[in-house]
Amino acid sequence: MRKVGIVGIGQSRFGIRSDASLRELSFEAAKASLDDAGIPLDDVQAMVVSVASDELSYALQPSAQVVDYLGFNPKPSFRVEGACASGSMAVRTGWMTVASGLADLVIVVGAEKMTEVSTAAVTDVLGRAGDFMWEYPFGMTFPGYYALIARAHMAKYGTTEEQLSMVAVKNHHYGALNPYAHMRKEISLDKAMSSFTVADPLKLYDCCLISDGAAAIVLASDKLAGSLSKKPVWISGLGLGTDTISLSDRRDITTLDATVEAARQAYDMAGIGPKDIDVAVVHDCFTIAEIAAYEDLGFCAKGEGGKLIEEKRTYIGGDIPVNVDGGLKSKGHPIGATGVAMAAEIAKQLRGEADPGRQVENARIGLSHNVGGNGQHAAVHVFQVD
Amino acid sequence: MEFRDFSLLVKDTKVSEFAEGLERGVILATKCEKCGSIYYPPRHDCPKCFSDEMSWIELHGSGKLLSFTVIFVPPEHFAPDLSETAPFSGYRYAPKPVGIVEMGNGARVMGWIPGIPREELQIGMSLTPKAEVLPNGRATIVLAPEGE
Ligand SMILES: [Zn+2]
């Protein structure tokens, strides 16, 4: 298989985008990624689209809206889906399309419009990413599932509510420096700790935002990547893991085995280990998810994730800077866009082009970690520059 | 009782007898006739040996609480204007805890915990899953304190 490099990155502003539709958000991101690559869409041979939810878009094949609005017809396009990991599924599919030789130049577009429907409806739809047949009848929501993970993690490892809030404080600190972020403001530990309870023990500031937004990347084969970009960002490792639909059935409720499996595959393929990572974006849909990700990706031992954030070792200057773009928590989480935005952020970091105050100096190896549902899917990608 | 009276959304399944079990006051699981694996929630098909010859068994006894939460922001289906579908709650939404217990045979059972205040819940405590028919005719599972 051929090497595949990222040669263009783009993103729309994330937030409550009452000024734009799904297709218009996609256009913003796609245009930015093509401008960055310095090529017209005419040169691109295939498009992979990630829109996670038909229910939020009130439409089957929402990807067709995107393809047509960009004027891509009649070239090949396909949509992939894995709830909140849809974007990484699309990156993986784009990589496969180029690595296999099916196309030399592919654009991957991820988008979601989440604020057209009520918060209660979004809560309902997202909760049904879990076990719709056996757990939904108990009023399970996304925060509810992660609350069950948090409560078990706290009991088993002594993780505290303060440590959960510290994740939010860090991610808001960096999100404030990111012009594309949904909520660009610092928060205090007191504010996070005193916010209202969404699903005990998770409070408002433990939960990611409901956002609209889009992201896009342009992928090229090794030869083309070298001629299009001064600094192509190579995708050197890919991993994809799966786990039970019911949270109740997990081997260990405090561990996302899908993440452990995806990380193992990605590290093996890239020939590296967690200690080699210079910068990471992990799936912090809830603060407990970031703490579990530290452990399940091997950034620290199992059970020590709370300590890792308390000692600020995931800030820039620490052992491993994590979510210095604000994460899902502050940057926002338009579910179909997230995995693509993660790839774009790591590419930006490895090119040394992140905003002042949130660039990890001399970063050469980056990692993205993207979870679908409450761990039914997890994708881990490793990125490198020469 | 129809399966949807338990599931809210899913109407058709090969294990709809589960809902009839709740109506009779029992919690049903399935056992694979070929490899002996026990499934809760019940499955009609065994992913371990790919057999579809299953028999029904009843779950009895208590289990240990693995985790719990109280969900204050409910999904649309349980939101205040649909409060008749929010079990154990009055007109104003007053959510009750939900949790997961692990039974002696390894089965994990999710259920509402209406009988114990949140402050008194402890991971590892013993609770007994029980079938319960609600005033609105729907059926669900309750994790009850021992001795009740
Ligand atoms: Zn079997």
XYZ file of C-alpha atoms and ligand atoms in Angstrom:
535
model
C 0.000 0.000 0.000
C 1.094 3.559 -0.704
C 1.897 6.197 1.896
C -0.879 8.763 2.344
C -0.332 12.360 3.376
C -2.565 15.240 4.452
C -1.943 18.173 2.103
C -4.853 20.435 2.992
C -6.832 21.248 6.140
C -9.876 23.405 6.753
C -12.558 24.029 9.305
C -15.652 26.152 9.743
C -16.134 28.074 12.938
C -17.825 25.727 15.436
C -20.772 26.960 17.490
C -24.468 27.613 17.321
C -24.384 28.427 13.629
C -27.883 29.746 13.131
C -26.485 31.546 10.078
C -25.740 28.401 8.046
C -27.142 25.069 6.850
C -25.367 21.708 6.808
C -24.303 22.119 3.190
C -23.095 25.706 3.687
C -20.995 24.695 6.708
C -19.473 21.912 4.604
C -18.615 24.440 1.903
C -16.731 26.636 4.392
C -14.551 23.727 5.493
C -14.023 22.237 2.029
C -13.080 25.625 0.529
C -10.559 26.233 3.324
C -8.959 22.798 2.867
C -8.675 23.205 -0.921
C -7.220 26.716 -0.555
C -4.723 25.301 1.925
C -3.761 22.517 -0.511
C -3.627 25.022 -3.377
C -5.772 22.920 -5.700
C -9.251 23.245 -7.251
C -11.934 20.643 -6.443
C -11.687 19.587 -10.113
C -8.398 17.834 -9.289
C -9.982 15.739 -6.515
C -11.074 12.255 -7.589
C -13.274 11.091 -4.716
C -15.062 12.489 -1.680
C -15.769 10.812 1.636
C -18.495 12.445 3.725
C -19.185 12.011 7.423
C -22.563 13.166 8.703
C -23.441 11.116 11.761
C -27.166 11.522 12.121
C -30.087 11.258 9.756
C -32.351 12.179 12.653
C -30.638 15.510 13.322
C -30.610 16.368 9.612
C -34.199 15.122 9.041
C -32.948 13.384 5.913
C -31.621 10.200 4.484
C -28.297 10.565 2.645
C -27.464 14.030 3.952
C -24.096 13.520 2.259
C -25.816 13.984 -1.130
C -26.631 17.560 -0.099
C -22.950 18.188 0.598
C -21.670 16.595 -2.616
C -24.096 18.544 -4.787
C -23.576 21.882 -3.031
C -19.820 21.582 -3.580
C -20.445 20.867 -7.284
C -18.707 17.502 -7.116
C -21.201 15.584 -9.300
C -20.826 13.094 -11.009
C -17.627 11.916 -9.289
C -17.643 9.156 -6.643
C -18.670 9.918 -3.103
C -19.606 7.795 -0.132
C -20.730 8.381 3.424
C -19.470 6.553 6.502
C -21.007 6.477 9.953
C -19.980 5.531 13.491
C -21.848 8.023 15.687
C -19.340 10.507 17.169
C -16.447 8.572 15.563
C -17.895 9.058 12.061
C -15.223 11.628 11.205
C -12.379 9.249 11.953
C -14.152 6.517 9.997
C -14.161 8.966 7.074
C -10.459 9.738 7.503
C -9.764 5.996 7.566
C -11.908 5.455 4.455
C -10.150 8.318 2.678
C -6.796 6.814 3.626
C -7.921 3.413 2.253
C -9.071 4.992 -1.006
C -5.685 6.598 -1.603
C -3.512 3.800 -0.149
C -5.237 1.228 -2.356
C -4.560 3.223 -5.497
C -8.243 3.771 -6.232
C -7.605 7.522 -6.239
C -4.582 9.810 -5.879
C -6.395 12.782 -4.392
C -9.360 12.537 -2.014
C -11.264 15.090 0.068
C -12.766 14.060 3.398
C -15.600 16.282 4.649
C -17.217 15.944 8.077
C -20.224 18.045 9.099
C -23.093 18.152 11.560
C -25.940 20.561 12.160
C -27.139 19.800 15.687
C -29.018 22.890 16.777
C -31.956 22.647 14.370
C -33.713 20.415 16.916
C -34.329 20.897 20.654
C -31.745 19.944 23.278
C -34.145 17.256 24.521
C -34.332 15.774 21.026
C -30.519 15.806 20.637
C -30.271 14.151 24.064
C -32.739 11.511 22.931
C -31.029 10.770 19.606
C -27.504 10.664 21.081
C -28.632 8.429 23.929
C -29.925 5.972 21.366
C -26.333 5.474 20.124
C -26.173 3.186 23.146
C -28.350 0.101 23.588
C -31.588 1.396 22.150
C -33.422 -1.895 22.909
C -32.290 -2.715 26.452
C -30.840 0.408 28.115
C -32.814 3.287 26.595
C -35.945 2.112 28.519
C -34.132 3.181 31.702
C -33.896 6.770 30.514
C -30.270 6.390 29.492
C -28.632 9.408 27.887
C -25.071 10.055 26.753
C -24.265 11.887 29.998
C -26.010 9.051 31.851
C -23.709 6.424 30.352
C -20.571 8.421 31.084
C -21.874 9.137 34.585
C -21.993 5.365 35.171
C -18.387 5.149 33.924
C -17.367 8.081 36.156
C -19.034 6.735 39.277
C -17.338 3.343 38.828
C -13.964 4.996 38.090
C -14.231 7.137 41.218
C -15.075 4.115 43.382
C -12.334 1.929 41.938
C -9.460 4.413 41.611
C -10.318 7.322 43.886
C -10.774 9.737 40.983
C -12.432 12.916 42.281
C -15.029 15.361 40.974
C -12.329 18.074 41.240
C -10.093 16.102 38.895
C -12.970 15.814 36.415
C -13.469 19.579 36.569
C -9.723 20.151 36.050
C -10.047 18.584 32.589
C -12.715 21.172 31.751
C -10.552 24.017 33.082
C -7.606 22.912 30.883
C -9.682 22.477 27.758
C -11.406 25.838 28.166
C -7.985 27.429 28.724
C -6.821 26.250 25.307
C -10.203 26.657 23.627
C -10.071 30.347 24.500
C -6.995 30.582 22.247
C -8.642 28.815 19.299
C -10.521 31.154 16.917
C -12.608 28.235 15.583
C -13.824 27.113 19.031
C -17.480 27.192 20.085
C -16.950 28.525 23.621
C -13.881 30.743 23.713
C -13.628 31.464 27.390
C -11.614 30.381 30.395
C -13.520 28.875 33.304
C -12.493 28.586 36.969
C -12.452 25.356 38.933
C -15.137 26.854 41.219
C -17.398 27.601 38.295
C -17.039 24.078 36.919
C -17.583 22.503 40.342
C -20.675 24.575 41.096
C -22.454 24.062 37.795
C -25.721 22.093 37.886
C -25.782 18.303 37.780
C -26.656 16.794 34.400
C -26.200 13.150 35.388
C -24.698 12.582 38.807
C -21.676 12.943 39.260
C -21.310 14.815 35.944
C -22.059 18.522 35.987
C -22.701 20.937 33.149
C -18.994 21.725 32.705
C -18.158 18.012 32.545
C -20.187 17.777 29.324
C -19.210 18.787 25.806
C -21.237 21.315 23.870
C -23.908 20.740 21.257
C -22.403 22.421 18.214
C -22.791 22.983 14.503
C -19.721 22.830 12.318
C -17.679 21.217 9.592
C -14.083 20.191 8.900
C -12.270 18.929 5.823
C -8.901 17.471 4.874
C -7.324 16.710 1.503
C -5.403 13.415 1.254
C -2.803 12.655 -1.413
C -0.675 9.698 -2.482
C 3.019 9.840 -1.482
C 4.364 11.266 -4.783
C 1.627 13.841 -5.160
C 1.814 14.848 -1.498
C 5.496 15.723 -1.881
C 4.791 18.026 -4.830
C 1.659 19.655 -3.354
C 2.898 20.377 0.148
C 6.148 21.556 1.669
C 5.321 19.574 4.775
C 2.892 16.704 4.156
C 1.537 15.128 7.326
C 1.691 11.359 6.906
C -0.941 9.091 8.417
C 1.399 6.387 9.687
C -0.857 4.345 11.945
C -4.564 3.504 12.000
C -6.520 1.503 14.548
C -10.200 0.770 14.920
C -11.749 -1.110 17.836
C -15.284 -2.140 18.778
C -17.114 -3.103 21.983
C -20.510 -4.154 23.327
C -23.615 -2.126 22.480
C -24.742 -2.318 26.144
C -22.558 -0.508 28.653
C -23.760 -3.106 31.186
C -21.967 -5.862 29.243
C -18.492 -4.304 29.348
C -15.619 -6.380 30.707
C -14.715 -3.397 32.905
C -16.967 -0.329 32.993
C -13.982 1.966 33.714
C -12.086 0.971 30.543
C -12.979 1.509 26.892
C -11.621 -1.734 25.444
C -12.325 -0.388 21.945
C -9.773 2.370 22.653
C -7.213 -0.096 24.013
C -7.579 -2.228 20.875
C -7.502 0.710 18.444
C -4.398 2.132 20.148
C -2.610 -1.220 19.993
C -3.278 -1.456 16.233
C -2.237 2.138 15.539
C 0.971 1.972 17.608
C 1.937 -1.355 15.972
C 1.332 -0.026 12.476
C 3.319 3.158 13.107
C 6.025 1.283 15.001
C 5.847 3.636 17.965
C 4.535 3.675 21.538
C 2.603 6.157 23.680
C 5.834 7.722 24.975
C 6.689 8.857 21.437
C 3.587 11.055 21.069
C 4.331 14.805 21.136
C 0.713 16.032 20.995
C -2.673 14.317 21.188
C -6.343 15.072 20.711
C -8.581 12.672 22.627
C -12.330 12.201 22.776
C -13.399 14.352 25.739
C -17.157 14.235 25.145
C -17.222 14.182 28.955
C -14.344 14.972 31.319
C -14.258 11.367 32.563
C -13.770 10.276 28.946
C -10.525 12.269 28.725
C -9.263 10.729 31.976
C -10.124 7.205 30.778
C -8.487 7.984 27.410
C -5.185 8.941 29.105
C -5.167 5.475 30.659
C -6.534 3.442 27.757
C -4.082 5.066 25.290
C -1.169 4.295 27.618
C -0.290 7.889 28.563
C -0.359 6.705 32.204
C -1.157 3.528 34.127
C -4.802 2.457 34.594
C -6.350 4.445 37.414
C -3.816 7.305 37.304
C -5.620 9.533 34.823
C -7.001 11.764 37.564
C -3.521 12.358 38.903
C -2.202 13.126 35.401
C -4.550 16.096 35.003
C -4.175 17.195 38.642
C -0.396 17.440 38.119
C -1.015 19.376 34.872
C 0.993 16.850 32.901
C -1.371 17.134 29.921
C -0.819 20.900 29.584
C 1.780 22.252 27.132
C 5.110 21.823 28.907
C 3.906 18.613 30.571
C 4.651 15.007 29.524
C 1.977 14.922 26.848
C -0.136 17.930 25.840
C -3.732 16.811 25.252
C -6.578 18.728 23.588
C -4.711 22.002 23.272
C -7.326 22.995 20.677
C -9.979 23.092 23.414
C -11.190 19.550 22.847
C -14.822 18.640 22.339
C -15.427 20.409 25.639
C -14.639 23.955 24.501
C -13.960 23.727 20.763
C -17.304 21.958 20.356
C -18.541 18.596 19.106
C -20.505 18.666 15.838
C -20.435 14.877 15.862
C -19.847 14.138 12.164
C -17.136 16.807 11.925
C -15.184 15.935 15.063
C -12.903 13.155 13.764
C -11.988 15.189 10.664
C -11.358 18.280 12.809
C -9.077 16.157 15.001
C -6.961 15.169 11.978
C -6.868 18.815 10.866
C -5.755 19.959 14.321
C -2.931 17.420 14.562
C -1.774 18.354 11.038
C -1.767 21.997 12.100
C 0.314 21.179 15.183
C 2.825 19.075 13.237
C 3.178 21.843 10.633
C 3.874 24.267 13.486
C 0.951 26.492 12.506
C -1.247 26.406 15.627
C -2.338 29.662 17.239
C 0.009 31.454 19.668
C -0.131 29.963 23.146
C -1.336 26.567 22.021
C 1.400 25.365 19.633
C 3.422 22.414 20.947
C 7.000 23.265 19.993
C 8.740 20.927 17.524
C 5.909 18.393 17.557
C 6.716 15.600 15.082
C 4.371 12.763 16.079
C 0.685 13.315 16.877
C -2.278 11.137 17.796
C -6.035 11.428 17.444
C -8.546 9.378 19.437
C -12.212 9.419 18.516
C -14.992 7.428 20.223
C -18.364 6.443 18.779
C -21.263 6.276 21.239
C -20.115 5.298 24.702
C -17.332 3.105 23.349
C -19.015 0.908 20.740
C -16.370 2.201 18.309
C -13.007 3.856 18.860
C -10.543 5.034 16.221
C -6.919 5.963 16.900
C -4.711 7.523 14.229
C -1.003 8.354 14.345
C 0.352 11.247 12.270
C 3.990 12.074 11.503
C 6.072 14.625 9.626
C 9.472 13.899 8.045
C -48.067 -7.226 27.289
C -46.184 -6.204 24.181
C -42.421 -5.824 24.019
C -42.805 -2.097 23.416
C -44.477 -1.787 26.814
C -40.982 -2.428 28.171
C -38.701 -1.074 25.429
C -40.658 2.103 24.537
C -39.286 2.090 20.973
C -38.711 -1.459 19.726
C -41.874 -3.356 18.754
C -40.763 -6.602 17.116
C -38.266 -9.102 18.474
C -37.891 -12.847 18.793
C -37.558 -12.426 22.572
C -40.843 -10.587 23.173
C -41.661 -13.193 25.822
C -39.360 -11.147 28.073
C -42.104 -8.505 28.407
C -44.698 -11.164 29.200
C -42.299 -12.369 31.912
C -42.195 -8.904 33.463
C -46.006 -8.896 33.506
C -45.928 -12.224 35.399
C -43.361 -10.786 37.816
C -40.300 -12.643 36.576
C -37.112 -11.534 34.852
C -36.242 -13.853 31.986
C -32.838 -14.628 30.530
C -31.905 -17.156 27.850
C -29.570 -20.130 27.935
C -27.882 -21.616 24.860
C -28.850 -25.286 24.546
C -25.617 -26.039 22.734
C -22.850 -24.288 24.712
C -24.655 -23.412 27.950
C -23.983 -19.631 27.790
C -26.469 -17.518 29.713
C -27.657 -14.227 28.213
C -29.170 -11.266 29.948
C -30.589 -9.244 28.273
C -32.017 -12.343 26.611
C -30.797 -13.197 23.113
C -32.505 -15.466 20.624
C -29.159 -16.327 19.020
C -25.815 -17.296 20.533
C -22.779 -15.360 19.226
C -20.406 -17.793 20.942
C -21.407 -20.947 19.021
C -23.825 -19.442 16.477
C -26.662 -21.679 17.621
C -30.256 -20.443 17.677
C -31.511 -23.114 20.048
C -32.132 -21.246 23.268
C -34.272 -21.910 26.323
C -35.767 -19.462 28.805
C -34.516 -19.301 32.399
C -35.574 -17.057 35.275
C -33.109 -14.739 37.021
C -33.310 -14.987 40.785
C -31.527 -13.551 43.783
C -29.512 -10.437 44.342
C -26.476 -8.861 42.720
C -23.793 -6.323 43.537
C -24.186 -2.707 42.433
C -21.519 -1.965 39.784
C -22.408 1.678 39.194
C -25.295 4.141 39.389
C -26.353 7.642 38.382
C -29.275 10.033 38.580
C -30.097 11.609 35.224
C -31.380 15.163 35.692
C -31.543 16.072 32.002
C -33.825 13.405 30.552
C -34.176 12.305 26.946
C -37.193 13.638 25.038
C -39.143 10.457 25.761
C -38.908 11.079 29.510
C -39.123 14.877 29.431
C -41.587 16.621 31.769
C -44.394 17.122 29.239
C -44.418 13.350 28.754
C -44.132 12.668 32.454
C -46.512 9.731 32.384
C -43.676 7.825 30.718
C -41.128 8.771 33.400
C -41.326 5.910 35.869
C -41.635 6.703 39.591
C -41.897 10.404 38.843
C -44.747 12.754 39.490
C -45.984 15.612 37.351
C -42.800 17.567 38.045
C -39.811 15.605 36.910
C -38.079 14.179 39.968
C -35.659 11.614 38.649
C -34.800 8.431 40.514
C -31.415 6.682 40.399
C -30.635 3.987 37.847
C -27.888 1.430 38.199
C -26.379 -1.840 37.044
C -26.023 -4.936 39.235
C -23.903 -7.988 38.567
C -25.592 -11.278 39.431
C -23.857 -14.422 40.674
C -24.021 -15.985 37.199
C -22.334 -12.937 35.680
C -25.500 -11.408 34.208
C -25.568 -7.591 34.406
C -29.008 -6.123 35.032
C -29.894 -2.447 34.595
C -32.781 -1.091 36.617
C -34.387 1.876 38.350
C -33.632 2.322 42.064
C -36.707 4.179 43.392
C -36.479 2.811 46.937
C -33.091 4.158 48.035
C -32.062 7.815 48.196
C -28.993 8.701 46.115
C -26.907 9.492 49.239
C -27.391 5.995 50.580
C -26.266 4.191 47.433
C -22.882 2.491 47.618
C -21.054 0.652 44.869
C -20.817 -3.010 45.866
C -24.070 -3.029 47.867
C -26.472 -5.885 47.362
C -29.682 -5.218 45.384
C -32.340 -7.532 43.999
C -33.694 -7.041 40.459
C -37.493 -7.255 40.356
C -40.050 -7.004 37.591
C -42.526 -4.171 38.071
C -45.670 -3.157 36.205
C -46.140 0.615 36.345
C -49.487 2.418 36.819
C -49.460 3.396 33.144
C -49.422 -0.279 32.130
C -45.799 -0.347 31.074
C -43.299 -2.730 32.651
C -39.761 -2.220 33.871
C -37.119 -3.509 36.264
C -36.451 -2.220 39.753
C -33.336 -2.852 41.828
C -34.741 -3.303 45.324
C -32.980 -3.236 48.691
C -32.422 -6.649 50.242
C -35.268 -7.920 52.341
C -37.971 -6.096 50.354
Zn -23.972 -21.120 22.344
